[in-house]
Amino acid sequence: MDESTAEPFVNREDSTSGVLSAGSASKRRLKEKLSNSKLKEKIQNGANSRSETGFSLQDRLLTKLLQQVIPSENIEDVLDLPPDKRSSKYIGRPGFSIPLMSTNFRRFNSRIGIVFVFQTRLIRLLTWRNPTHTISLLSICTFVCLNPYLLALLPLAAALIFVMVPAYLVRHPPPPPTRSHNIYSLNGPPLAPPRTIKPAPEMSKDFFRNMRDLQNSMDDFSTLHDTVLKVITPLTNFSNEALSSTVFIFLFVTTCTLFIAPHLLPWRLMALLFCWTSITLGHPSVRGFILHNRESHLRPHERRAQSLLDSWIARDIILDAPPESREVEIFELQKRRGGRNGEWESWIFSHSPFDPLSPQRIAGERPKGTRFFEDVCAPRGWEWGDKKWILDLGSREWVEERMVQGVEVELEGERWVTDLVADDESNSKTTKAI
């Protein structure tokens, strides 16, 4: 009785996939095809066969094709980017490879059965398939909620009940009811070999059962992911700033409350109500009652609560006022060279008119500004609201407001303001844009 029996963990409660549930002709055809290509033999040989013969020809061809498509150089080296610490060359992990991905998937699928067994049993427990088991779960939850120190007992009790006791019963099976109890003695030597856990053989029914459960789990995760994003994203991404601001206020107030006075809340009672409510809602009768009366009883309350929330948001949530806008004036300065008959040439764009009596002009300094109009920047902390500039034709008004002396103003055209200075080099004219 020293030899051990190996058995994989697989969820066998539902039917397998269509490949395995087909007729005998389909099974023979599948087996014949696999035997002709020797794929089944290679997969069942496992790691020893792969170490001797290497990967299949199809994997090698696909790897060669990917090597031609994917650049051999790292993108960090090509673009001279800072190194990414998540890269495989910094953490010693292999890069992407189709043969390695295929091997790891087969290994993973052979060993994932225990997760699906736990998932199936948990669903059966929460959906009241066996009411006595669910009531037992409610009793355990009640004890744990009323006495949280029992949480340290749960892992030990689970190891005893679900690991040690079943392993002992495998080696010391109980006597069958049709035979005499004197043949089987619980105090004697073991009557059966110990049970060990092995991966599900590839191309077996258990292997395809794991693939079926893995496929369904991926679909469930994708559906849950999209549903959660559909509900949470509008509340938190500030697409509706009033609603997201309300959520932020509630979270902030709740955080401050729990930080200051968590000891005043009845945590045990709250945990007990949460557990009982969650498990009770899984009962088929309760679910049917809620779905049947949702439109007639729950929908009106939902609409009333939504209207109250919307009215509170519209009344109390005040967003930031529109940004302040200011008007900016830019003066275009031109110089004339070659005497009174010379041509005017563009000189500089400045924030001041550079009139003859200005301090900079008297000191002989150059006006501050830029040569090109496109280089005019907004003041620090501001940005341009509109790129369209308007030529100010009211030159006489701003000349009189600034009390500019020694200039003449055009009454037609672009309304240039020209110096009345005899020196040709310092002769200039100004116009303003706003």
Coordinates of C-alpha atoms in Angstrom, one line a residue:
M1 CA 0.0 0.0 0.0
D2 CA 3.0 2.3 -0.3
E3 CA 2.3 3.2 -3.9
S4 CA 0.5 6.5 -4.4
T5 CA -2.4 7.2 -6.7
A6 CA -2.3 10.5 -8.7
E7 CA -5.5 12.4 -9.6
P8 CA -5.9 15.9 -11.0
F9 CA -8.3 18.5 -9.6
V10 CA -10.9 19.1 -12.4
N11 CA -14.4 20.5 -12.4
R12 CA -16.4 17.6 -13.8
E13 CA -19.9 18.8 -12.9
D14 CA -20.8 20.2 -16.3
S15 CA -20.6 18.7 -19.8
T16 CA -17.4 19.1 -21.7
S17 CA -16.8 21.0 -24.9
G18 CA -18.2 20.1 -28.3
V19 CA -15.0 18.4 -29.3
L20 CA -15.4 15.8 -26.6
S21 CA -19.1 15.5 -26.7
A22 CA -19.3 14.7 -30.4
G23 CA -20.1 11.3 -31.8
S24 CA -17.8 8.3 -32.2
A25 CA -17.0 9.2 -35.8
S26 CA -15.8 12.7 -34.7
K27 CA -13.7 11.2 -32.0
R28 CA -12.1 8.7 -34.4
R29 CA -11.4 11.4 -36.9
L30 CA -9.8 13.6 -34.2
K31 CA -7.6 10.8 -33.0
E32 CA -6.6 9.8 -36.5
K33 CA -5.7 13.4 -37.4
L34 CA -3.6 13.8 -34.3
S35 CA -1.8 10.5 -34.8
N36 CA -1.0 11.4 -38.4
S37 CA 0.6 14.7 -37.4
K38 CA 2.2 13.2 -34.2
L39 CA 0.9 16.2 -32.3
K40 CA -0.7 14.2 -29.5
E41 CA 2.4 12.1 -29.0
K42 CA 4.6 15.1 -28.7
I43 CA 2.2 16.9 -26.3
Q44 CA 1.8 13.8 -24.1
N45 CA 5.6 13.2 -23.9
G46 CA 5.8 16.6 -22.1
A47 CA 9.0 18.2 -21.1
N48 CA 11.2 15.1 -21.8
S49 CA 10.1 14.9 -25.4
R50 CA 10.6 18.7 -25.9
S51 CA 14.1 18.5 -24.5
E52 CA 15.0 15.8 -27.0
T53 CA 13.3 16.8 -30.2
G54 CA 12.8 20.6 -29.6
F55 CA 9.7 22.5 -30.6
S56 CA 7.5 21.5 -33.6
L57 CA 8.2 22.7 -37.1
Q58 CA 5.1 24.9 -37.0
D59 CA 6.4 26.7 -33.8
R60 CA 9.8 27.2 -35.4
L61 CA 8.3 28.7 -38.6
L62 CA 6.1 31.0 -36.6
T63 CA 9.0 32.1 -34.5
K64 CA 11.1 32.9 -37.6
L65 CA 8.2 34.9 -39.0
L66 CA 7.8 36.9 -35.8
Q67 CA 11.6 37.6 -35.8
Q68 CA 11.2 39.1 -39.3
V69 CA 8.2 41.3 -38.2
I70 CA 9.3 42.4 -34.7
P71 CA 12.5 44.5 -34.7
S72 CA 15.4 42.9 -33.1
E73 CA 16.6 46.1 -31.4
N74 CA 14.9 47.4 -28.3
I75 CA 12.8 50.5 -28.7
E76 CA 14.7 52.2 -25.8
D77 CA 17.9 51.7 -27.8
V78 CA 16.5 53.0 -31.1
L79 CA 14.8 56.1 -29.6
D80 CA 17.4 56.7 -26.9
L81 CA 14.8 56.6 -24.2
P82 CA 15.5 56.1 -20.5
P83 CA 15.5 52.4 -19.5
D84 CA 12.2 50.8 -18.5
K85 CA 12.7 49.0 -15.2
R86 CA 9.8 46.7 -16.1
S87 CA 11.8 45.4 -19.2
S88 CA 12.8 41.7 -19.1
K89 CA 16.5 42.4 -19.4
Y90 CA 16.4 44.2 -16.0
I91 CA 14.5 41.6 -14.1
G92 CA 15.9 38.4 -15.7
R93 CA 12.6 37.1 -17.3
P94 CA 12.4 35.7 -20.8
G95 CA 11.0 37.7 -23.7
F96 CA 7.9 37.0 -25.7
S97 CA 8.1 33.7 -27.5
I98 CA 5.3 31.8 -29.2
P99 CA 6.7 28.3 -28.4
L100 CA 7.3 29.3 -24.8
M101 CA 3.8 30.8 -24.6
S102 CA 2.3 27.6 -25.9
T103 CA 4.2 25.5 -23.4
N104 CA 3.3 27.7 -20.5
F105 CA -0.4 27.7 -21.5
R106 CA -0.5 23.9 -21.6
R107 CA 1.2 23.7 -18.2
F108 CA -1.1 26.3 -16.8
N109 CA -4.2 24.7 -18.2
S110 CA -3.2 21.3 -16.7
R111 CA -2.9 22.8 -13.2
I112 CA -5.7 25.4 -13.0
G113 CA -8.5 22.9 -12.3
I114 CA -8.4 23.4 -8.5
V115 CA -9.4 27.1 -9.0
F116 CA -12.4 26.1 -11.0
V117 CA -13.4 23.4 -8.5
F118 CA -13.3 26.1 -5.8
Q119 CA -15.2 28.5 -8.0
T120 CA -18.0 26.0 -8.8
R121 CA -18.4 25.0 -5.1
L122 CA -18.5 28.6 -4.0
I123 CA -21.2 29.4 -6.6
R124 CA -23.2 26.3 -5.5
L125 CA -22.8 27.5 -1.9
L126 CA -24.0 31.1 -2.5
T127 CA -26.9 30.1 -4.8
W128 CA -28.5 27.8 -2.2
R129 CA -28.1 24.6 -4.3
N130 CA -27.8 22.8 -1.0
P131 CA -29.6 24.8 1.7
T132 CA -28.0 23.0 4.6
H133 CA -24.5 24.0 3.4
T134 CA -25.6 27.6 2.9
I135 CA -27.1 27.8 6.3
S136 CA -23.9 26.4 7.8
L137 CA -22.0 29.1 6.0
L138 CA -24.4 31.7 7.5
S139 CA -23.7 30.2 11.0
I140 CA -20.0 30.5 10.5
C141 CA -20.3 34.1 9.2
T142 CA -22.4 34.9 12.3
F143 CA -19.8 33.5 14.7
V144 CA -16.9 35.3 12.9
C145 CA -18.8 38.6 12.7
L146 CA -19.7 38.6 16.4
N147 CA -16.2 37.4 17.4
P148 CA -13.6 38.5 14.8
Y149 CA -10.8 36.7 16.6
L150 CA -12.2 33.5 15.1
L151 CA -10.7 34.6 11.7
A152 CA -7.4 33.2 12.9
L153 CA -9.1 29.8 13.4
L154 CA -10.6 29.6 9.8
P155 CA -7.4 28.6 7.9
L156 CA -6.5 25.9 10.5
A157 CA -10.0 24.5 10.5
A158 CA -10.1 24.5 6.7
A159 CA -6.8 22.6 6.6
L160 CA -8.1 20.0 9.0
I161 CA -11.5 19.5 7.3
F162 CA -10.6 19.8 3.6
V163 CA -7.1 18.5 3.6
M164 CA -6.2 16.3 6.5
V165 CA -9.4 14.4 7.0
P166 CA -10.0 13.5 3.3
A167 CA -6.4 12.4 3.0
Y168 CA -6.8 10.1 6.0
L169 CA -10.1 8.7 4.7
V170 CA -8.4 7.8 1.4
R171 CA -5.8 5.7 3.2
H172 CA -8.3 4.3 5.7
P173 CA -11.6 4.0 3.8
P174 CA -14.8 3.3 5.8
P175 CA -16.3 -0.2 5.5
P176 CA -18.9 -0.6 2.8
P177 CA -22.4 -1.3 4.1
T178 CA -22.7 -4.7 2.5
R179 CA -19.7 -6.2 4.3
S180 CA -18.9 -7.0 7.9
H181 CA -17.3 -4.2 9.8
N182 CA -14.8 -6.6 11.3
I183 CA -12.8 -6.8 8.1
Y184 CA -11.9 -3.1 8.2
S185 CA -10.1 -1.8 11.2
L186 CA -9.4 2.0 11.6
N187 CA -6.6 1.1 14.0
G188 CA -4.8 -1.2 11.6
P189 CA -2.5 -0.5 8.7
P190 CA -3.7 1.6 5.8
L191 CA -5.9 -0.2 3.3
A192 CA -5.4 2.1 0.2
P193 CA -2.4 4.0 -1.2
P194 CA -2.1 7.8 -0.6
R195 CA -3.6 10.1 -3.1
T196 CA -1.4 12.7 -4.8
I197 CA -2.3 15.5 -7.1
K198 CA -1.0 15.5 -10.7
P199 CA -1.6 17.8 -13.7
A200 CA -4.4 16.9 -16.0
P201 CA -2.9 14.9 -19.0
E202 CA -2.8 16.9 -22.2
M203 CA -5.5 16.1 -24.8
S204 CA -7.6 14.4 -22.1
K205 CA -11.2 15.2 -21.1
D206 CA -10.0 16.9 -17.9
F207 CA -7.6 19.1 -20.0
F208 CA -10.5 20.2 -22.2
R209 CA -12.7 20.7 -19.2
N210 CA -10.1 23.2 -17.9
M211 CA -10.0 24.9 -21.2
R212 CA -13.8 25.2 -21.2
D213 CA -13.8 26.7 -17.7
L214 CA -10.9 29.0 -18.6
Q215 CA -12.7 30.2 -21.6
N216 CA -15.8 31.0 -19.6
S217 CA -13.8 32.7 -16.9
M218 CA -12.2 35.0 -19.4
D219 CA -15.6 35.9 -20.7
D220 CA -16.9 36.6 -17.2
F221 CA -13.9 38.7 -16.4
S222 CA -14.3 40.8 -19.5
T223 CA -18.0 41.3 -18.9
L224 CA -17.4 42.3 -15.3
H225 CA -14.5 44.6 -16.3
D226 CA -16.7 46.4 -18.9
T227 CA -19.6 46.7 -16.4
V228 CA -17.5 48.1 -13.6
L229 CA -15.9 50.7 -16.0
K230 CA -19.4 51.6 -17.3
V231 CA -20.6 52.3 -13.8
I232 CA -17.5 53.9 -12.2
T233 CA -15.9 55.8 -15.1
P234 CA -18.7 58.5 -15.4
L235 CA -18.6 59.1 -11.7
T236 CA -14.8 59.5 -11.4
N237 CA -13.4 60.9 -14.7
F238 CA -15.0 64.4 -14.3
S239 CA -16.7 64.2 -17.6
N240 CA -19.6 65.5 -15.5
E241 CA -17.8 67.8 -13.2
A242 CA -20.7 68.4 -10.9
L243 CA -21.4 64.7 -10.4
S244 CA -17.7 63.9 -9.9
S245 CA -17.3 66.8 -7.5
T246 CA -20.2 65.4 -5.4
V247 CA -18.6 61.9 -5.3
F248 CA -15.3 63.6 -4.3
I249 CA -17.1 65.4 -1.4
F250 CA -18.8 62.3 -0.2
L251 CA -15.5 60.3 -0.2
F252 CA -13.7 63.1 1.5
V253 CA -16.3 63.5 4.3
T254 CA -16.5 59.7 4.7
T255 CA -12.7 59.4 4.9
C256 CA -12.4 62.2 7.5
T257 CA -15.3 60.6 9.6
L258 CA -13.7 57.1 9.6
F259 CA -10.3 58.6 10.4
I260 CA -11.7 60.5 13.4
A261 CA -14.4 58.3 14.9
P262 CA -14.1 54.7 13.6
H263 CA -14.5 53.3 17.1
L264 CA -18.0 54.7 17.4
L265 CA -19.4 52.6 14.5
P266 CA -20.9 49.1 15.2
W267 CA -18.6 47.2 13.0
R268 CA -19.7 43.8 14.1
L269 CA -23.4 44.5 13.5
M270 CA -22.6 46.1 10.1
A271 CA -20.5 43.0 9.1
L272 CA -23.3 40.7 10.2
L273 CA -25.9 42.6 8.3
F274 CA -23.7 42.7 5.2
C275 CA -23.1 38.9 5.3
W276 CA -26.7 38.0 5.8
T277 CA -27.9 40.4 3.2
S278 CA -25.4 39.2 0.6
I279 CA -26.1 35.5 1.1
T280 CA -29.9 36.0 1.4
L281 CA -30.0 37.9 -2.0
G282 CA -28.5 34.8 -3.6
H283 CA -31.6 32.7 -2.8
P284 CA -33.6 31.9 -6.0
S285 CA -36.9 33.0 -4.4
V286 CA -35.5 36.3 -3.2
R287 CA -33.9 37.0 -6.6
G288 CA -37.1 36.2 -8.4
F289 CA -39.1 38.4 -6.0
I290 CA -36.8 41.4 -6.5
L291 CA -36.7 41.0 -10.3
H292 CA -40.5 40.7 -10.4
N293 CA -41.2 43.7 -8.3
R294 CA -38.3 45.9 -9.4
E295 CA -40.3 47.9 -12.0
S296 CA -43.3 48.5 -9.8
H297 CA -41.7 49.1 -6.4
L298 CA -37.9 49.8 -6.8
R299 CA -38.0 52.0 -10.0
P300 CA -40.1 54.8 -8.5
H301 CA -37.8 55.0 -5.4
E302 CA -34.7 55.0 -7.7
R303 CA -36.1 57.8 -9.8
R304 CA -37.0 59.8 -6.7
A305 CA -33.5 59.4 -5.2
Q306 CA -32.0 60.4 -8.5
S307 CA -34.1 63.5 -8.8
L308 CA -33.2 64.5 -5.2
L309 CA -29.5 64.0 -5.9
D310 CA -29.7 66.0 -9.2
S311 CA -31.5 68.9 -7.4
W312 CA -29.0 68.9 -4.6
I313 CA -26.1 69.0 -7.1
A314 CA -27.7 71.8 -9.1
R315 CA -28.3 73.8 -5.9
D316 CA -25.2 73.3 -3.8
I317 CA -22.4 72.3 -6.2
I318 CA -20.9 75.5 -7.6
L319 CA -18.1 74.9 -10.1
D320 CA -15.3 77.4 -10.8
A321 CA -16.3 80.7 -12.5
P322 CA -15.3 81.3 -16.1
P323 CA -11.6 82.3 -16.4
E324 CA -10.9 86.0 -16.2
S325 CA -10.2 87.6 -19.6
R326 CA -8.1 90.7 -20.2
E327 CA -7.3 92.9 -23.2
V328 CA -3.7 93.2 -24.3
E329 CA -2.2 95.9 -26.5
I330 CA 0.9 95.5 -28.6
F331 CA 2.6 98.4 -30.4
E332 CA 4.3 97.9 -33.8
L333 CA 7.3 100.2 -34.1
Q334 CA 8.8 101.1 -37.5
K335 CA 12.0 103.0 -38.4
R336 CA 12.8 105.1 -41.4
R337 CA 16.3 105.2 -42.7
G338 CA 17.7 107.5 -45.4
G339 CA 16.2 110.8 -44.4
R340 CA 12.7 112.1 -44.8
N341 CA 12.2 110.3 -48.2
G342 CA 13.5 107.0 -46.9
E343 CA 11.3 103.9 -46.6
W344 CA 9.8 102.7 -43.4
E345 CA 11.0 99.3 -42.2
S346 CA 9.6 97.1 -39.5
W347 CA 11.6 97.4 -36.3
I348 CA 10.1 95.7 -33.2
F349 CA 6.8 94.8 -31.5
S350 CA 6.7 96.2 -28.0
H351 CA 4.3 96.6 -25.1
S352 CA 5.0 100.4 -25.0
P353 CA 4.6 103.1 -27.7
F354 CA 8.2 104.2 -27.3
D355 CA 7.2 107.9 -27.6
P356 CA 9.9 110.6 -27.8
L357 CA 9.5 111.6 -24.0
S358 CA 9.6 108.0 -22.7
P359 CA 12.5 107.2 -20.2
Q360 CA 13.9 104.5 -22.5
R361 CA 13.9 106.9 -25.5
I362 CA 15.6 109.7 -23.5
A363 CA 18.2 107.2 -22.1
G364 CA 19.0 106.0 -25.6
E365 CA 18.0 102.4 -24.8
R366 CA 16.5 100.0 -27.2
P367 CA 12.8 99.2 -26.7
K368 CA 11.9 95.9 -25.2
G369 CA 10.1 93.5 -27.5
T370 CA 10.4 91.0 -30.3
R371 CA 11.1 91.4 -34.0
F372 CA 8.3 89.1 -35.2
F373 CA 4.7 89.3 -34.4
E374 CA 4.4 85.5 -34.0
D375 CA 6.9 85.6 -31.1
V376 CA 4.6 87.8 -28.9
C377 CA 3.9 85.7 -25.8
A378 CA 1.1 86.1 -23.3
P379 CA 2.0 87.3 -19.7
R380 CA 3.2 84.7 -17.2
G381 CA 0.3 82.7 -15.9
W382 CA -2.0 83.6 -18.9
E383 CA -2.8 82.2 -22.3
W384 CA -4.2 83.6 -25.4
G385 CA -8.0 83.2 -25.6
D386 CA -8.1 84.1 -29.3
K387 CA -5.4 84.3 -31.9
K388 CA -7.2 87.0 -33.8
W389 CA -5.8 90.6 -33.3
I390 CA -7.7 93.8 -34.1
L391 CA -6.0 96.9 -35.4
D392 CA -6.9 99.9 -33.1
L393 CA -8.0 102.8 -35.4
G394 CA -8.5 105.1 -32.4
S395 CA -5.0 106.4 -32.4
R396 CA -6.0 109.9 -31.3
E397 CA -7.7 108.6 -28.2
W398 CA -4.8 106.6 -26.8
V399 CA -2.4 109.4 -27.7
E400 CA -4.5 111.8 -25.6
E401 CA -5.0 109.3 -22.8
R402 CA -1.2 108.8 -22.5
M403 CA -0.5 112.5 -23.1
V404 CA 2.1 111.7 -25.7
Q405 CA 3.9 114.8 -26.9
G406 CA 5.9 115.4 -30.1
V407 CA 3.9 113.2 -32.5
E408 CA 1.4 113.5 -35.3
V409 CA -1.5 111.2 -35.9
E410 CA -2.8 110.0 -39.2
L411 CA -6.5 110.6 -39.7
E412 CA -6.9 108.0 -42.5
G413 CA -5.6 104.6 -43.3
E414 CA -3.9 102.6 -40.5
R415 CA -3.7 105.7 -38.2
W416 CA 0.0 105.6 -37.7
V417 CA 1.5 107.9 -35.0
T418 CA 4.7 109.5 -36.3
D419 CA 7.5 111.3 -34.4
L420 CA 8.1 115.0 -35.0
V421 CA 11.9 114.6 -34.5
A422 CA 14.4 116.1 -36.9
D423 CA 17.0 113.3 -36.4
D424 CA 16.5 110.8 -39.1
E425 CA 18.0 107.9 -37.2
S426 CA 15.5 108.3 -34.4
N427 CA 12.5 109.0 -36.5
S428 CA 9.9 106.3 -35.9
K429 CA 6.2 105.7 -36.1
T430 CA 3.8 103.5 -34.1
T431 CA 0.5 101.7 -34.5
K432 CA -1.4 99.6 -31.9
A433 CA -3.1 96.3 -32.1
I434 CA -5.4 94.8 -29.5

